[in-house]
Short mmCIF file of N, CA, C and O in Angstrom, two decimals:
data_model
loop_
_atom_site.label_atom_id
_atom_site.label_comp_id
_atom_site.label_asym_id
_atom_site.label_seq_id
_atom_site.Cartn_x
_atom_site.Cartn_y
_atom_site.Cartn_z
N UNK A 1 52.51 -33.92 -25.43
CA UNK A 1 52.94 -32.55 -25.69
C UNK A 1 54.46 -32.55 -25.86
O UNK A 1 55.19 -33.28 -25.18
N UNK A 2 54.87 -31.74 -26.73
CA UNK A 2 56.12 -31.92 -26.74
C UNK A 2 57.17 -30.70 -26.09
O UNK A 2 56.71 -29.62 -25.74
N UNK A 3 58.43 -31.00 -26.01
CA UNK A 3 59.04 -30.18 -25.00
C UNK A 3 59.24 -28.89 -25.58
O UNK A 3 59.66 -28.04 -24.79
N UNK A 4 59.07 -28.58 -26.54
CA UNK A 4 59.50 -26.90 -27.27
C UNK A 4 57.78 -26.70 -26.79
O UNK A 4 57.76 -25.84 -25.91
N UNK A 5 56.87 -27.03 -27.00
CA UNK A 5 55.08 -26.21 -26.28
C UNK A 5 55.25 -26.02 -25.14
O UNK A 5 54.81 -24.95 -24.71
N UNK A 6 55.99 -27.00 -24.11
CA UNK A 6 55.97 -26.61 -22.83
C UNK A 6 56.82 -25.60 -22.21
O UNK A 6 56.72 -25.10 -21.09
N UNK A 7 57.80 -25.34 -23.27
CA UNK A 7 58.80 -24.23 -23.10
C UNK A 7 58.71 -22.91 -23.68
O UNK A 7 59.50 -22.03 -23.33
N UNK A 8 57.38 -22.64 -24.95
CA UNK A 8 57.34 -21.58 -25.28
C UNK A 8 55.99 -20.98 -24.82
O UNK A 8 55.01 -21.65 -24.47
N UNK A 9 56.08 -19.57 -24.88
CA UNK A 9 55.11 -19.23 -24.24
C UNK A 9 53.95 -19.17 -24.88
O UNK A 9 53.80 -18.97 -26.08
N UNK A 10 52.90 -19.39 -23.87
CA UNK A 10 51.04 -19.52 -25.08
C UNK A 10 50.80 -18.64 -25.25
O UNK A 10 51.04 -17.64 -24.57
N UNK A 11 50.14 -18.76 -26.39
CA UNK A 11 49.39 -17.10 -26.64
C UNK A 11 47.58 -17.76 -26.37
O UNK A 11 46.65 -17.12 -26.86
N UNK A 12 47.37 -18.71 -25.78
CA UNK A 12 46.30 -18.41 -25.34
C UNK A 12 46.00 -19.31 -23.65
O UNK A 12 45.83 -20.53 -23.57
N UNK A 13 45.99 -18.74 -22.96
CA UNK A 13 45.92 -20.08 -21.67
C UNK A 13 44.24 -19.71 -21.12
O UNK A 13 43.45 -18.98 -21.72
N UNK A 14 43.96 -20.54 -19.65
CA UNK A 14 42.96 -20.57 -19.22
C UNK A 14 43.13 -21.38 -17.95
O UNK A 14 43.67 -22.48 -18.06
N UNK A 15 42.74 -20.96 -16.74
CA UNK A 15 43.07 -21.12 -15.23
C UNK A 15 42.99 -20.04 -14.57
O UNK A 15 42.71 -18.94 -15.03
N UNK A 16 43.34 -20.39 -12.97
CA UNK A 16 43.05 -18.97 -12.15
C UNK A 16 44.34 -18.24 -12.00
O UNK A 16 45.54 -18.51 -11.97
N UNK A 17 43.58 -17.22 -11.91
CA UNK A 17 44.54 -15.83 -11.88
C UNK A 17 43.86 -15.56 -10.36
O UNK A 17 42.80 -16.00 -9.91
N UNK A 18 45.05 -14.52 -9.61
CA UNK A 18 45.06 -14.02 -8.37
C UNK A 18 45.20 -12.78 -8.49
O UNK A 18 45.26 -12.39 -9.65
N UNK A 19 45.29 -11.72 -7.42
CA UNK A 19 46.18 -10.72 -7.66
C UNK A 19 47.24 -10.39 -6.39
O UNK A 19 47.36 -11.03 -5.35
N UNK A 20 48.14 -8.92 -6.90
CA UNK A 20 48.39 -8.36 -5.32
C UNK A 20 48.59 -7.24 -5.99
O UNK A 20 48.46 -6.94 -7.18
N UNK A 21 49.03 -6.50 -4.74
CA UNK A 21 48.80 -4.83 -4.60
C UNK A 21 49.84 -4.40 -3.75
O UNK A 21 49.68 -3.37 -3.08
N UNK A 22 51.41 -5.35 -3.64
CA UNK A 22 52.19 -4.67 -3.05
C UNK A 22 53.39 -5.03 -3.84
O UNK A 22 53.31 -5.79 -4.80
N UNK A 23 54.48 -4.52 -3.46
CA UNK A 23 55.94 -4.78 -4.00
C UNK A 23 56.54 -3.28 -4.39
O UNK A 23 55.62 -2.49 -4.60
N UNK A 24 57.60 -2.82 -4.50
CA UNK A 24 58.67 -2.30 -4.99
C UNK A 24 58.79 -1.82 -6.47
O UNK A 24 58.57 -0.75 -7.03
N UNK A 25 59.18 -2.91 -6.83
CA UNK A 25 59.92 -2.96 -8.05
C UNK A 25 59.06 -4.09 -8.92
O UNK A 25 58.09 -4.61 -8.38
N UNK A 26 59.39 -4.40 -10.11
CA UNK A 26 58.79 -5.19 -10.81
C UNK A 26 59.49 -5.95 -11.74
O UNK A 26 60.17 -5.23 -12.47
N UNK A 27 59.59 -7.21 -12.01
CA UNK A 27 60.73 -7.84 -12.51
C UNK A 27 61.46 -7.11 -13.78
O UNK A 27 62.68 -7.03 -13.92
N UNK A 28 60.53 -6.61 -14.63
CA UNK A 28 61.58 -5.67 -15.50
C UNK A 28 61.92 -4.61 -14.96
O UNK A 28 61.91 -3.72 -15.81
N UNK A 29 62.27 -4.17 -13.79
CA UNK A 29 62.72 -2.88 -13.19
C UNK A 29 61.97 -1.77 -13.12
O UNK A 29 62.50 -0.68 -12.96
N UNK A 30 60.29 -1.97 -13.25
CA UNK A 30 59.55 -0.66 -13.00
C UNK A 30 59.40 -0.66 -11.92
O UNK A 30 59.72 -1.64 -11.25
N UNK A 31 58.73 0.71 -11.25
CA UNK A 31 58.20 0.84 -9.76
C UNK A 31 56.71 0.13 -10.20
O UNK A 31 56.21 0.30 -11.32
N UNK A 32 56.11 -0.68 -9.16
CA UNK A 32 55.03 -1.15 -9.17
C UNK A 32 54.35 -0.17 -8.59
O UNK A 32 54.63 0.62 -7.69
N UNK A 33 52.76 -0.49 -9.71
CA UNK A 33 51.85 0.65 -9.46
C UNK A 33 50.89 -0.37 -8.99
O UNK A 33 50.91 -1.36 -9.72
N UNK A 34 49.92 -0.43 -7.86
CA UNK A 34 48.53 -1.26 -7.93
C UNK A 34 47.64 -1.31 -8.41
O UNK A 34 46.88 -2.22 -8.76
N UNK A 35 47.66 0.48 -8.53
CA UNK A 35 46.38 0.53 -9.96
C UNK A 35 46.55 0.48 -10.82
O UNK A 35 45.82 1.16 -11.54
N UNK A 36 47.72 -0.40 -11.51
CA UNK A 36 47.65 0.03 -13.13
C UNK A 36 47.36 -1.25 -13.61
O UNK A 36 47.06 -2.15 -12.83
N UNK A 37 47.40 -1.37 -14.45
CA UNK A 37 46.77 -2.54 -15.55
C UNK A 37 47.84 -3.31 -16.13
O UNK A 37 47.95 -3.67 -17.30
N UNK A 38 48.63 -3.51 -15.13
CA UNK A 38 49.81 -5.05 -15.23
C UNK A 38 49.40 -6.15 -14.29
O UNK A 38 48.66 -6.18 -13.31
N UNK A 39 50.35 -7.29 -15.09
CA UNK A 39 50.61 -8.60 -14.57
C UNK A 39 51.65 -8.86 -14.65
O UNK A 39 52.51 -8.30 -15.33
N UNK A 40 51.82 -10.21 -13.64
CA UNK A 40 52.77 -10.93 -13.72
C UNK A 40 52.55 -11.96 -14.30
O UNK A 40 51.48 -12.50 -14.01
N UNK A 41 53.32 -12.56 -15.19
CA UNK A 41 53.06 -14.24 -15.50
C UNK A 41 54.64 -14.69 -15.90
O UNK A 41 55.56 -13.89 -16.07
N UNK A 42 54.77 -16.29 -16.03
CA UNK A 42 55.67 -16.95 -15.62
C UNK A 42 56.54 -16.83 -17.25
O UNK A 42 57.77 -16.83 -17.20
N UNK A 43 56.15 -16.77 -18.04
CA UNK A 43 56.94 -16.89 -19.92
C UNK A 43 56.68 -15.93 -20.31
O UNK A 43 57.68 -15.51 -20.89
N UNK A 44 55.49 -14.89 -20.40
CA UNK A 44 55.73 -14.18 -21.58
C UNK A 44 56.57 -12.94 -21.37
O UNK A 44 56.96 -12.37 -20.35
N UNK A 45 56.71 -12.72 -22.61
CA UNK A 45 57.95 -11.61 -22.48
C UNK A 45 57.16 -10.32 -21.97
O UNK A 45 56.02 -10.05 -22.36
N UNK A 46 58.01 -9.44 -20.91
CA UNK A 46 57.90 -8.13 -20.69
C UNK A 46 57.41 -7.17 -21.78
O UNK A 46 58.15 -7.01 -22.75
N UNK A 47 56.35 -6.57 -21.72
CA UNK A 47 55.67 -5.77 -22.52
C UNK A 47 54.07 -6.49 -23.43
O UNK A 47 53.11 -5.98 -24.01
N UNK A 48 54.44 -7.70 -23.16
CA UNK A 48 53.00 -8.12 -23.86
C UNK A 48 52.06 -7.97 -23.35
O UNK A 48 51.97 -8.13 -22.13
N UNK A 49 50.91 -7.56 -24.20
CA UNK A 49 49.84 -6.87 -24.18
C UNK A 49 48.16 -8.40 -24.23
O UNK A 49 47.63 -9.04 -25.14
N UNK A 50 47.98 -8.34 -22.86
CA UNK A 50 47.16 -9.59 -22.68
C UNK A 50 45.68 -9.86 -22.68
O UNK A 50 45.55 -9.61 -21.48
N UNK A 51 44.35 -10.20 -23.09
CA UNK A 51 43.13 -9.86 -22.98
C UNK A 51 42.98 -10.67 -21.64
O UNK A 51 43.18 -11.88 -21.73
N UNK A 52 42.74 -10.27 -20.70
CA UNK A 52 42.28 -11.43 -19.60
C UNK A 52 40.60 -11.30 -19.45
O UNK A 52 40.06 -10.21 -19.23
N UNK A 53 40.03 -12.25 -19.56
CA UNK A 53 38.30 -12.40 -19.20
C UNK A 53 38.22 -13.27 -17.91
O UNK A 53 38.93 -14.27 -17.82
N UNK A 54 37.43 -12.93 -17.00
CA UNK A 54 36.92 -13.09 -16.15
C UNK A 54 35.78 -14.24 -16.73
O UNK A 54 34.86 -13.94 -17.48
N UNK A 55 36.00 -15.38 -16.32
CA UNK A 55 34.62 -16.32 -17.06
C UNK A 55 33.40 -16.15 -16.12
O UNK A 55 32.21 -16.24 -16.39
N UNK A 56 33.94 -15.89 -15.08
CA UNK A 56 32.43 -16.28 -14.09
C UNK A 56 31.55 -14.57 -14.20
O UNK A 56 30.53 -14.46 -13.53
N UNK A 57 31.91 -13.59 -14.87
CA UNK A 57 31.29 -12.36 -15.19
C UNK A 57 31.32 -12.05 -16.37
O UNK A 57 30.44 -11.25 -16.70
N UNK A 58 32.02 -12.40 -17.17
CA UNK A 58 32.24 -12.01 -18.89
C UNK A 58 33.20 -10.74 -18.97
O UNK A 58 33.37 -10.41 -20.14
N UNK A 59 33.85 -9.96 -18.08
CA UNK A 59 34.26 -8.67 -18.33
C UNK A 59 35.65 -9.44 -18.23
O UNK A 59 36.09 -10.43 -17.64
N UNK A 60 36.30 -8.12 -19.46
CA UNK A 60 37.39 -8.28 -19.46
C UNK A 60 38.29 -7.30 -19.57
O UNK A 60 37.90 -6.21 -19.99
N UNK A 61 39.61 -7.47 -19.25
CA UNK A 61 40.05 -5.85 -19.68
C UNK A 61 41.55 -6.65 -20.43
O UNK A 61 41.64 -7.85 -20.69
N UNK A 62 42.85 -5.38 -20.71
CA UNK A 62 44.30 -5.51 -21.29
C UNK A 62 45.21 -5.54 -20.73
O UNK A 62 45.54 -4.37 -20.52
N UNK A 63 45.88 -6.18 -20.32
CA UNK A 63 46.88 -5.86 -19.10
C UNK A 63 48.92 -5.90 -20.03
O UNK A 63 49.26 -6.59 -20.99
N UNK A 64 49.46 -5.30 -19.54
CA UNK A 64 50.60 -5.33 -19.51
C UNK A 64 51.42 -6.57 -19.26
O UNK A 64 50.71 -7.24 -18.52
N UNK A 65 52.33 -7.11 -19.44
CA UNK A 65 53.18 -8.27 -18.35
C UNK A 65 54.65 -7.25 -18.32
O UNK A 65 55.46 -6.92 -19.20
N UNK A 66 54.51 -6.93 -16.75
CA UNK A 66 55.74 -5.96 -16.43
C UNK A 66 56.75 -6.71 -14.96
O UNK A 66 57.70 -6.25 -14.33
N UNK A 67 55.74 -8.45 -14.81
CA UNK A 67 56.69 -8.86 -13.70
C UNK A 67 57.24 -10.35 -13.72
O UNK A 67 58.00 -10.60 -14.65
N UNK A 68 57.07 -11.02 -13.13
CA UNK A 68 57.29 -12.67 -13.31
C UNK A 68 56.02 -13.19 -11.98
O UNK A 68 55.61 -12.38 -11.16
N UNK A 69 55.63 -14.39 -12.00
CA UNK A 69 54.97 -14.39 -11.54
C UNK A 69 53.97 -15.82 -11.87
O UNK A 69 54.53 -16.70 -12.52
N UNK A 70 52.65 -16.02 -11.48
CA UNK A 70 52.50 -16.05 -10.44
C UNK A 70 53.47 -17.41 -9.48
O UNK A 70 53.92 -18.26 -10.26
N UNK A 71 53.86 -17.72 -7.78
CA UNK A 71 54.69 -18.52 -7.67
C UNK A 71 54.08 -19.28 -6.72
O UNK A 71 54.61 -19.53 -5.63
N UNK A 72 52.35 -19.88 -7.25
CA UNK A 72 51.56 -20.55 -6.27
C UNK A 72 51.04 -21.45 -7.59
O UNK A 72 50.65 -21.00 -8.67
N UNK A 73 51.15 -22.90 -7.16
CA UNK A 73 50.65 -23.68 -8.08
C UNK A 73 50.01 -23.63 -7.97
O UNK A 73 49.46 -23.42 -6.89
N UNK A 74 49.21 -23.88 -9.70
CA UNK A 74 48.09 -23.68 -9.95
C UNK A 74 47.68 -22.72 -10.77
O UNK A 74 47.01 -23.11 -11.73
N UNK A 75 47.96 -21.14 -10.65
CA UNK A 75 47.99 -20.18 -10.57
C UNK A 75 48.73 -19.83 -12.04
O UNK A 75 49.92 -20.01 -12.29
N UNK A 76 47.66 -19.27 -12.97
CA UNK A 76 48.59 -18.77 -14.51
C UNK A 76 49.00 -17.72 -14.68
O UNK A 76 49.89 -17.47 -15.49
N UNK A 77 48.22 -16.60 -13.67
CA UNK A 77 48.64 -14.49 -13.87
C UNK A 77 48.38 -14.32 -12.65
O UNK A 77 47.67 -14.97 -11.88
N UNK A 78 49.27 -12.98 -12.44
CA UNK A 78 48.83 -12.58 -11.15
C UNK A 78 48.66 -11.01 -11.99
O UNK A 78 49.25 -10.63 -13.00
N UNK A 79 47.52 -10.22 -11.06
CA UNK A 79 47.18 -9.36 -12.04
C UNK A 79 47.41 -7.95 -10.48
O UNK A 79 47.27 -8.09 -9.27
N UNK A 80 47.77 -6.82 -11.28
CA UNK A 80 47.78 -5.72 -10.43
C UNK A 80 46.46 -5.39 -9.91
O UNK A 80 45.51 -5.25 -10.68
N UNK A 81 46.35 -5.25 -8.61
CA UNK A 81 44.98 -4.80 -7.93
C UNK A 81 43.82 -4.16 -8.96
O UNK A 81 42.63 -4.47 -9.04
N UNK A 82 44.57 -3.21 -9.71
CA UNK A 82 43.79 -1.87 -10.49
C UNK A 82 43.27 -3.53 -11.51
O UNK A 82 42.06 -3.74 -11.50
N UNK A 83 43.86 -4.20 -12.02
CA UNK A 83 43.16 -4.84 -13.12
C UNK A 83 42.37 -5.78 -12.76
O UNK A 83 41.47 -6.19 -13.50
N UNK A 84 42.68 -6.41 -11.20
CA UNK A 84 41.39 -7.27 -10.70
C UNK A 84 40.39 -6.83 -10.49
O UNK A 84 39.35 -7.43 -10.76
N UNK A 85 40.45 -5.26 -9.76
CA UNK A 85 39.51 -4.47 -9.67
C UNK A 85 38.09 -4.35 -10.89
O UNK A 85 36.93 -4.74 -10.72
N UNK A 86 38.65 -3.74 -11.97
CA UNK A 86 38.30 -4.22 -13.55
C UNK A 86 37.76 -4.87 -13.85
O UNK A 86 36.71 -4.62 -14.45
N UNK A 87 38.42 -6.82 -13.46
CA UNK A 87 37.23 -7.72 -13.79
C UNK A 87 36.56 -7.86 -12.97
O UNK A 87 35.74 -8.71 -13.35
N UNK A 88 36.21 -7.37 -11.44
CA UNK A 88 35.46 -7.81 -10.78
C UNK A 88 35.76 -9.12 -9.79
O UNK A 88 34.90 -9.87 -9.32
N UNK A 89 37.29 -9.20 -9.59
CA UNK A 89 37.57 -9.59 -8.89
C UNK A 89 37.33 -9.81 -6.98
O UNK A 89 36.86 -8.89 -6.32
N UNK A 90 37.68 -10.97 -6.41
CA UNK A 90 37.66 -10.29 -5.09
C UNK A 90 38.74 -11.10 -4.72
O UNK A 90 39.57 -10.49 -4.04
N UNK A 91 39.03 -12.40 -4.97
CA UNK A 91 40.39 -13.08 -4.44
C UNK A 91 40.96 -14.00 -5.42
O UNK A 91 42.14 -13.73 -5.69
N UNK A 92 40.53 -14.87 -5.96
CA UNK A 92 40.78 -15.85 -6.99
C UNK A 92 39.90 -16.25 -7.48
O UNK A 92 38.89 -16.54 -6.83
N UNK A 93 40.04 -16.45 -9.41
CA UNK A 93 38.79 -16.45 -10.34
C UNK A 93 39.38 -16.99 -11.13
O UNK A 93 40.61 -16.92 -11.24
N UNK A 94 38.53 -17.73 -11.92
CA UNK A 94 39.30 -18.68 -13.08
C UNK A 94 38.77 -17.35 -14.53
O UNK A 94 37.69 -16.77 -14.68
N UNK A 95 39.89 -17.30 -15.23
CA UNK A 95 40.25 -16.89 -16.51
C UNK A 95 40.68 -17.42 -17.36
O UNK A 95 41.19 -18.53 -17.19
N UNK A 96 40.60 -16.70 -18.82
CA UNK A 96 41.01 -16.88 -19.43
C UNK A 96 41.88 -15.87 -20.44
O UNK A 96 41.21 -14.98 -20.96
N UNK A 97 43.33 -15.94 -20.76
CA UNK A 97 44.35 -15.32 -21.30
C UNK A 97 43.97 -15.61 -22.97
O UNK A 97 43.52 -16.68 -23.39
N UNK A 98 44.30 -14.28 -23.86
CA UNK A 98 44.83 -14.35 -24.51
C UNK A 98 45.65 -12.88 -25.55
O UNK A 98 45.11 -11.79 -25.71
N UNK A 99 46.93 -13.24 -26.07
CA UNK A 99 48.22 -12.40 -26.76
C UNK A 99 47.61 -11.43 -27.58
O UNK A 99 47.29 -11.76 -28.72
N UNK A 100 47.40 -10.36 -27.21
CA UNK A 100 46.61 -9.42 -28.66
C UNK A 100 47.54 -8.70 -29.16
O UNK A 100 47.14 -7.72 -29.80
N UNK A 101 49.09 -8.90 -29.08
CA UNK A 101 50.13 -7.87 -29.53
C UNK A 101 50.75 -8.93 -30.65
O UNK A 101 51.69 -8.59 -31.36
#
């Protein structure tokens, strides 16, 4: 792989996503909401618009990227409560990402 792929961001990944449901603020300076339908992830830019699927249920929903995130290896999104909720989450689930903007 070469070093400009590992440095730009994917428009399609696949691994586990987590969530949480607390914080302040949000790396681009919003108030964090739990129910709303953001994430955090580590490259893509603030405002992209993400399909995340749940593989082990098939549901999927759109999420926002409004933070930075996730900072547990391993780990590709961290998703706002309201959007784990959505897929049917309960703690950690392998997904799959992809860029629909």
């Amino acid at each position: 792989m070469s070093l400009a792929a590992l440095s730009a961001p994917a428009t399609a990944q696949s691994g586990a996503a987590s969530w949480y449901g607390s914080g302040r603020k949000t790396a681009n300076g919003e108030r964090f909401n739990p129910n709303g339908m953001t994430a955090a992830h580590r490259s893509l830019p603030f405002g992209t618009r993400v399909r995340v699927e749940n593989k082990r249920n098939g549901r999927s929903v759109v999420v926002r990227i409004n933070d930075r995130g996730p900072f547990v290896h391993g780990r590709i999104i961290d998703l706002a409560k309201g959007s784990a909720r959505a897929l049917g989450m309960g703690g950690t689930t392998y997904v799959s990402l992809k860029v629909v903007n």
